Amino acid sequence: MSSIAPVLEARGLVKRFGGVVAVDQVSLSLRAGEMLALIGPNGAGKSTCFNLLNGQLRADAGEILLEGRSLAGLPPRAIWRLGVGRTFQITATFASMTVRENVQVALLSHHRRIWRFWRAARHAFVAEAEALLDQVGMREQADRPCGVLAYGDLKRVELAIALANAPKLLLMDEPTAGMAPAERIALMELTRRLVRERGIACLFTEHDMDVVFGHADRILVMNRGRLIAEGDAAAVRADPAVREVYLGSGTTSGGH
Amino acid sequence: MDFLLVQFLTGLANASALFLIASGLTVIFGVTRVVNFAHGSFYMLGAYLAWTIVRALWEWGGREPWLFVSGLLLAALAVGAIGALVEMILLRRIYRAPELFQLLATFGVVLIVQDVTLALWGPEDLPLPRPRWLRAFVEVAGERFPLYDLILIFVGPVVLGLLWLLFQRTRFGILVRAATQDREMVAALGVDQRALFTGVFFLGSALAGLGGAIVLPSQNANLQMDLAIIAEAFVVVVVGGMGSVPGAFLASLLIAEVQAFGIVLVPKATLVLVFLVMAAVLMVRPYGLLGRPQAHARAPTGSVAPVIRAAPGVLKIAGAIALALAAAAPLYAGPYALTVLIELVVFILFAASLHLLMGPGGVVSFGHAAYFGLGAYGAALGVRFLAVPMEAGLVLAPLLAGLFGVVFGWFVVRLSGVYLAMLTLAFAQIVWAAAFQWVELTGGDNGILGVWPSPWARDKALFLWLALVLCLGATLLLRRAIYAPFGYALRAARDSELRAEAIGLDAARLRLVAFVLAAVAAGIAGGVYAYAKGSVFPTYISIPKSVDALLMVLLGGVQTVSGPIVGAVAFHGLFLTLLQWVEWWRAALGLAIVALVLAFPEGIAGFVQRRWEARFGAAS
């Protein structure tokens, strides 16, 4: 695996808000089929880092490369076109549409069929949409409006939407936030399977240490804007700097 | 040089009145988040009340300056009391309603105040008799300059200073500033919101009343003051930044000077100049000169919109029957009924075009009549200057409307919420003013006459069929667009802009295309209307026309695709035809609007949905 060129590479990312350096010289790289977790206590800079990668924020310094191509200055929609799927910390779906229609819109956009004014969208890419919903286990609920779904189901719909453009990179901001423990494990198992099967590179932030240690191939630990540790679950668990950050701040999330 | 100085001073004098009105509007908005359409009515009431009070005082104690000043202040206080009363009776009940409903409710107040003013003071313009000291001049750089205007120059800064003291040094002022920043927090701290809001309305209305009172000596009190000033006040508030009093001051100086010099440079296009200044400011600073992004940005639509499903077969059959009945109307209906039917068909398209923006687009336009009017004038100007036949006129109509849709829409889709509503209104007022002011081109108030159909379409039946083909055809095309990928993408951008951008959709561009489509469709409606009536007038572009369209869409329901059709039929077919026979139709319509908003504060669709869920339970 290590011989393959990275899908995502970030070098020396810096983001300041006024006098605060929220992200300070962060570099990371991510290969196809890899699950990389970005963790750290509240205010460590995870979300800022994430928003730099997905184009929501613009970095003050550093560069971001997707398969060697710079993403600097591109808006989120252009980054998506290059093959980056996203799920949000607080789910964002189209509440006035059914589950299937949500995925259909993403497929229409992917196939550049948005600027059509005549044929009904209802009949477009039905099979593809249902295949995607099948993969996340939401096919039975395809006709329900997204506005009435349970939270865990919305997360699955988001995942199906994120997969609609066959992404190379999947960015998931706290994918299991607000879910019940059993749902969390199911969603992460699903994600992990899809990542492996499709050779997607997946970066996620997470507060739940069970999720992190159970599903990440590699873990990055941030504190006060900087990367303080990197490695697999065992290495990060044993790292004294990580222990200090978590024990020192008293937020041993998960309590194990 | 001297002439420029005098012009500059005139601008300063005008800025004072503008600042009084705009500061009141901005303070009210800052605290209550209500865009008060009736603010122009308070300004008008200020002028009328000052006319009555000052004359009464003069009759009692002679035409003394101090009685004049007292009269102005009393008028302002009286208007303040009226404003507080309106707040307590009406607005207090709808603070939680969607912005659109608040705007509509205050527009209802505008209509009521218009008829009340007409009933109390009559239709004539009322000039204030001017004693010698009011007509005095002073020598400024060798030119004669009215003494009263010179005094007015100082009114603005003095009021700004007093407001500053009020906001910095009194408990009320500190609460107002705190509530402007975060009203939920202020409420959480145990401050009596009701008293605060009423107080703010008193202050804001009194400022508007004073503004109306101080212009009385130079302008007569008249019934057009309210809507004439409100668009200008909106421009000032948007340019200055909503909720910012110093911003309103700066912006009123800027706008008044632009107008003062604009009259010299481009006498026919002062309002266009004002628009350009506003556009330039908003391009550099989208929240105005001294404004800040709103802390509590709300989605343009209040609640989650229901899923749009394909029309059931029954509805399609009903539609086909209605269409057949309409097409066969010449067989069984008289000429008057045909005329009404043609108008109805026009308004169905007008409402459907606005619905595309409001429903799937989530863009609440308060100036949609602009594109209807541009369509009508596009056809009429073609007839007047190029002598084009009807067929070409009906092409010019959507062309002109669409062109302006591109230009105005470019700005509109970059804003949201209140700024957006105000901007659409301001654009519409600019088009209206051009139609009204530019007499050489548009004939001004007299309009353009002789816009007749081609000979083959002069027969009422044939014209009805033409209208059916064009208007209903365009309506059906809009419907298809809503069900097509474009409509889905548009709704996607409305439901969640974040998600839409994350799947590669360009939300601003989608909205712009929707805006232009809506403008083109309204333009077709306007063009057909022009030929149906044989003439066009500036009233086609007026604010009440825009509100008509809003009411049609709301009556039918924003979130149903057939809503605008039902709404247009209900509103135009029943409401207006009935109201034609009521003498005080404005007040009646105003009361109806207010009642509608009070009865359904969450919108008719929301009301139906709530009742539905109460009876049958929420959908799973």
Coordinates of N, CA and C in Angstrom, one line a residue, chain B residues 302-404:
Chain B
G302 N -39.9 29.8 6.3 CA -40.0 29.5 7.7 C -39.9 28.1 8.1
S303 N -40.6 27.2 7.4 CA -40.6 25.8 7.9 C -40.2 24.9 6.7
V304 N -40.1 23.6 7.1 CA -39.7 22.7 6.0 C -40.8 22.5 5.0
A305 N -40.4 22.6 3.7 CA -41.4 22.5 2.7 C -41.7 21.1 2.5
P306 N -43.0 20.8 2.1 CA -43.4 19.4 1.9 C -42.8 18.9 0.5
V307 N -42.8 17.6 0.4 CA -42.3 17.0 -0.8 C -43.3 17.3 -1.9
I308 N -42.8 17.7 -3.1 CA -43.6 17.9 -4.3 C -43.8 16.6 -5.0
R309 N -45.1 16.2 -5.2 CA -45.3 15.0 -5.9 C -46.0 15.4 -7.3
A310 N -46.0 14.5 -8.2 CA -46.6 14.7 -9.4 C -48.1 14.9 -9.2
A311 N -48.7 15.7 -10.0 CA -50.1 16.0 -9.9 C -51.0 14.7 -10.0
P312 N -51.9 14.5 -9.1 CA -52.7 13.3 -9.3 C -53.6 13.4 -10.5
G313 N -54.1 12.3 -11.1 CA -54.9 12.3 -12.3 C -56.1 13.1 -12.2
V314 N -56.8 13.1 -11.0 CA -58.0 13.9 -10.9 C -57.7 15.4 -11.2
L315 N -56.6 15.9 -10.7 CA -56.2 17.3 -10.8 C -56.0 17.6 -12.3
K316 N -55.3 16.7 -13.0 CA -55.1 16.9 -14.4 C -56.4 17.0 -15.2
I317 N -57.3 16.1 -14.9 CA -58.6 16.1 -15.5 C -59.3 17.4 -15.3
A318 N -59.3 17.8 -14.0 CA -60.0 19.0 -13.6 C -59.4 20.2 -14.4
G319 N -58.0 20.2 -14.5 CA -57.4 21.3 -15.2 C -57.8 21.3 -16.7
A320 N -57.8 20.1 -17.3 CA -58.2 20.0 -18.7 C -59.7 20.5 -18.9
I321 N -60.5 20.2 -17.9 CA -61.9 20.6 -18.1 C -62.0 22.1 -17.9
A322 N -61.3 22.7 -17.0 CA -61.3 24.1 -16.8 C -60.8 24.8 -18.0
L323 N -59.7 24.3 -18.6 CA -59.1 24.8 -19.8 C -60.1 24.8 -21.0
A324 N -60.8 23.6 -21.1 CA -61.8 23.5 -22.2 C -63.0 24.5 -22.0
L325 N -63.4 24.7 -20.7 CA -64.5 25.6 -20.4 C -64.0 27.1 -20.8
A326 N -62.8 27.4 -20.4 CA -62.3 28.7 -20.7 C -62.2 29.0 -22.2
A327 N -61.7 27.9 -23.0 CA -61.5 28.1 -24.4 C -62.9 28.2 -25.1
A328 N -63.9 27.6 -24.5 CA -65.2 27.6 -25.1 C -66.0 28.8 -24.7
A329 N -65.4 29.6 -23.8 CA -66.2 30.7 -23.2 C -66.9 31.6 -24.2
P330 N -66.2 31.9 -25.4 CA -66.9 32.8 -26.4 C -68.3 32.3 -26.8
L331 N -68.5 30.9 -26.7 CA -69.8 30.4 -27.1 C -70.9 30.7 -26.1
Y332 N -70.5 30.9 -24.8 CA -71.6 31.1 -23.9 C -71.5 32.4 -23.0
A333 N -70.4 33.1 -23.1 CA -70.2 34.2 -22.2 C -70.2 35.5 -23.0
G334 N -70.6 36.6 -22.4 CA -70.6 37.9 -23.0 C -69.2 38.6 -23.0
P335 N -69.1 39.7 -23.7 CA -67.8 40.4 -23.9 C -67.2 40.8 -22.5
Y336 N -68.0 41.2 -21.5 CA -67.4 41.6 -20.3 C -66.8 40.4 -19.6
A337 N -67.5 39.2 -19.6 CA -66.9 38.0 -19.0 C -65.6 37.6 -19.7
L338 N -65.6 37.8 -21.0 CA -64.4 37.5 -21.8 C -63.2 38.3 -21.3
T339 N -63.5 39.6 -21.1 CA -62.4 40.5 -20.7 C -61.9 40.1 -19.3
V340 N -62.8 39.8 -18.4 CA -62.4 39.3 -17.1 C -61.6 38.0 -17.2
L341 N -62.0 37.1 -18.1 CA -61.3 35.9 -18.3 C -59.9 36.1 -18.8
I342 N -59.7 37.0 -19.7 CA -58.4 37.3 -20.3 C -57.5 37.8 -19.2
E343 N -58.0 38.8 -18.4 CA -57.3 39.3 -17.2 C -56.9 38.1 -16.3
L344 N -57.8 37.3 -16.0 CA -57.5 36.2 -15.1 C -56.4 35.3 -15.6
V345 N -56.4 35.0 -16.9 CA -55.4 34.2 -17.5 C -54.0 34.9 -17.4
V346 N -54.0 36.2 -17.6 CA -52.8 37.0 -17.4 C -52.3 36.8 -16.0
F347 N -53.2 37.0 -15.1 CA -52.7 37.0 -13.7 C -52.3 35.6 -13.2
I348 N -52.9 34.6 -13.8 CA -52.4 33.2 -13.5 C -50.9 33.1 -13.8
L349 N -50.5 33.6 -15.0 CA -49.1 33.5 -15.4 C -48.3 34.4 -14.5
F350 N -48.8 35.6 -14.2 CA -48.1 36.5 -13.3 C -47.8 35.9 -11.9
A351 N -48.8 35.2 -11.4 CA -48.7 34.6 -10.1 C -47.7 33.4 -10.2
A352 N -47.9 32.6 -11.3 CA -47.0 31.4 -11.4 C -45.6 31.8 -11.6
S353 N -45.3 32.9 -12.2 CA -43.9 33.4 -12.4 C -43.3 33.7 -11.0
L354 N -44.1 34.4 -10.2 CA -43.6 34.7 -8.8 C -43.4 33.5 -8.0
H355 N -44.4 32.5 -8.2 CA -44.3 31.3 -7.4 C -43.0 30.5 -7.7
L356 N -42.5 30.5 -8.9 CA -41.3 29.8 -9.2 C -40.2 30.4 -8.3
L357 N -40.2 31.7 -8.1 CA -39.1 32.3 -7.2 C -39.4 32.0 -5.8
M358 N -40.6 32.2 -5.3 CA -40.9 32.1 -3.9 C -40.9 30.7 -3.4
G359 N -41.6 29.8 -4.2 CA -41.7 28.4 -3.8 C -40.4 27.6 -3.9
P360 N -40.1 27.1 -5.1 CA -38.9 26.3 -5.3 C -37.6 27.2 -5.1
G361 N -37.7 28.5 -5.5 CA -36.5 29.3 -5.4 C -36.2 29.8 -4.0
G362 N -37.3 29.9 -3.1 CA -37.1 30.5 -1.8 C -36.7 31.9 -1.8
V363 N -36.9 32.6 -3.0 CA -36.6 34.0 -3.1 C -37.9 34.8 -3.1
V364 N -38.1 35.6 -2.0 CA -39.3 36.3 -1.8 C -39.1 37.7 -2.4
S365 N -39.7 37.9 -3.6 CA -39.5 39.2 -4.3 C -40.7 40.1 -3.9
F366 N -40.4 41.3 -3.5 CA -41.4 42.3 -3.2 C -41.6 43.3 -4.3
G367 N -41.0 43.0 -5.4 CA -41.1 43.9 -6.5 C -41.3 43.2 -7.9
H368 N -42.1 42.2 -7.8 CA -42.3 41.4 -9.0 C -43.0 42.1 -10.1
A369 N -43.8 43.1 -9.7 CA -44.6 43.9 -10.7 C -43.7 44.6 -11.7
A370 N -42.4 44.8 -11.3 CA -41.5 45.5 -12.2 C -41.4 44.8 -13.5
Y371 N -41.4 43.4 -13.5 CA -41.2 42.7 -14.7 C -42.4 42.5 -15.5
F372 N -43.6 42.5 -14.8 CA -44.9 42.6 -15.4 C -45.0 43.9 -16.2
G373 N -44.6 45.0 -15.5 CA -44.7 46.3 -16.0 C -43.7 46.5 -17.2
L374 N -42.5 46.0 -17.0 CA -41.5 46.1 -18.1 C -42.0 45.4 -19.3
G375 N -42.7 44.2 -19.2 CA -43.3 43.5 -20.3 C -44.3 44.4 -21.0
A376 N -45.2 45.0 -20.2 CA -46.2 45.9 -20.8 C -45.6 47.1 -21.5
Y377 N -44.6 47.7 -20.9 CA -43.9 48.8 -21.5 C -43.1 48.4 -22.7
G378 N -42.5 47.2 -22.6 CA -41.7 46.7 -23.8 C -42.6 46.7 -25.0
A379 N -43.8 46.2 -24.9 CA -44.7 46.1 -26.0 C -45.2 47.5 -26.4
A380 N -45.5 48.3 -25.4 CA -46.1 49.7 -25.7 C -45.0 50.6 -26.3
L381 N -43.8 50.5 -25.8 CA -42.7 51.3 -26.4 C -42.4 50.9 -27.8
G382 N -42.5 49.6 -28.1 CA -42.4 49.1 -29.5 C -43.4 49.7 -30.4
V383 N -44.6 49.8 -29.9 CA -45.7 50.3 -30.7 C -45.5 51.8 -30.9
R384 N -45.1 52.5 -29.8 CA -45.0 54.0 -29.8 C -43.9 54.4 -30.7
F385 N -42.7 53.8 -30.6 CA -41.5 54.4 -31.3 C -41.2 53.6 -32.5
L386 N -41.5 52.3 -32.6 CA -41.1 51.5 -33.8 C -42.3 51.1 -34.6
A387 N -43.5 51.4 -34.0 CA -44.7 51.0 -34.7 C -44.8 49.5 -35.1
V388 N -44.2 48.7 -34.2 CA -44.2 47.3 -34.5 C -45.6 46.7 -34.3
P389 N -45.8 45.6 -35.1 CA -47.1 44.9 -34.9 C -47.1 44.1 -33.6
M390 N -48.3 43.6 -33.3 CA -48.5 42.9 -32.0 C -47.5 41.8 -31.8
E391 N -47.4 41.0 -32.9 CA -46.5 39.8 -32.8 C -45.1 40.2 -32.3
A392 N -44.5 41.3 -32.9 CA -43.2 41.7 -32.5 C -43.3 42.3 -31.1
G393 N -44.4 43.0 -30.7 CA -44.5 43.6 -29.4 C -44.5 42.5 -28.4
L394 N -45.1 41.4 -28.7 CA -45.2 40.3 -27.7 C -43.8 39.6 -27.6
V395 N -42.9 39.8 -28.5 CA -41.5 39.3 -28.3 C -40.7 40.3 -27.5
L396 N -40.9 41.6 -27.8 CA -40.2 42.7 -27.1 C -40.5 42.6 -25.6
A397 N -41.8 42.3 -25.2 CA -42.2 42.3 -23.8 C -41.3 41.4 -22.9
P398 N -41.2 40.1 -23.2 CA -40.4 39.3 -22.4 C -38.9 39.6 -22.5
L399 N -38.5 40.2 -23.7 CA -37.1 40.5 -23.9 C -36.7 41.6 -22.9
L400 N -37.5 42.7 -22.8 CA -37.2 43.8 -21.9 C -37.2 43.3 -20.5
A401 N -38.3 42.6 -20.1 CA -38.4 42.1 -18.8 C -37.2 41.2 -18.4
G402 N -36.8 40.3 -19.3 CA -35.8 39.4 -19.1 C -34.4 40.1 -18.9
L403 N -34.2 41.1 -19.7 CA -33.0 41.9 -19.7 C -32.8 42.5 -18.3
F404 N -33.9 43.1 -17.8 CA -33.8 43.7 -16.5 C -33.7 42.6 -15.4

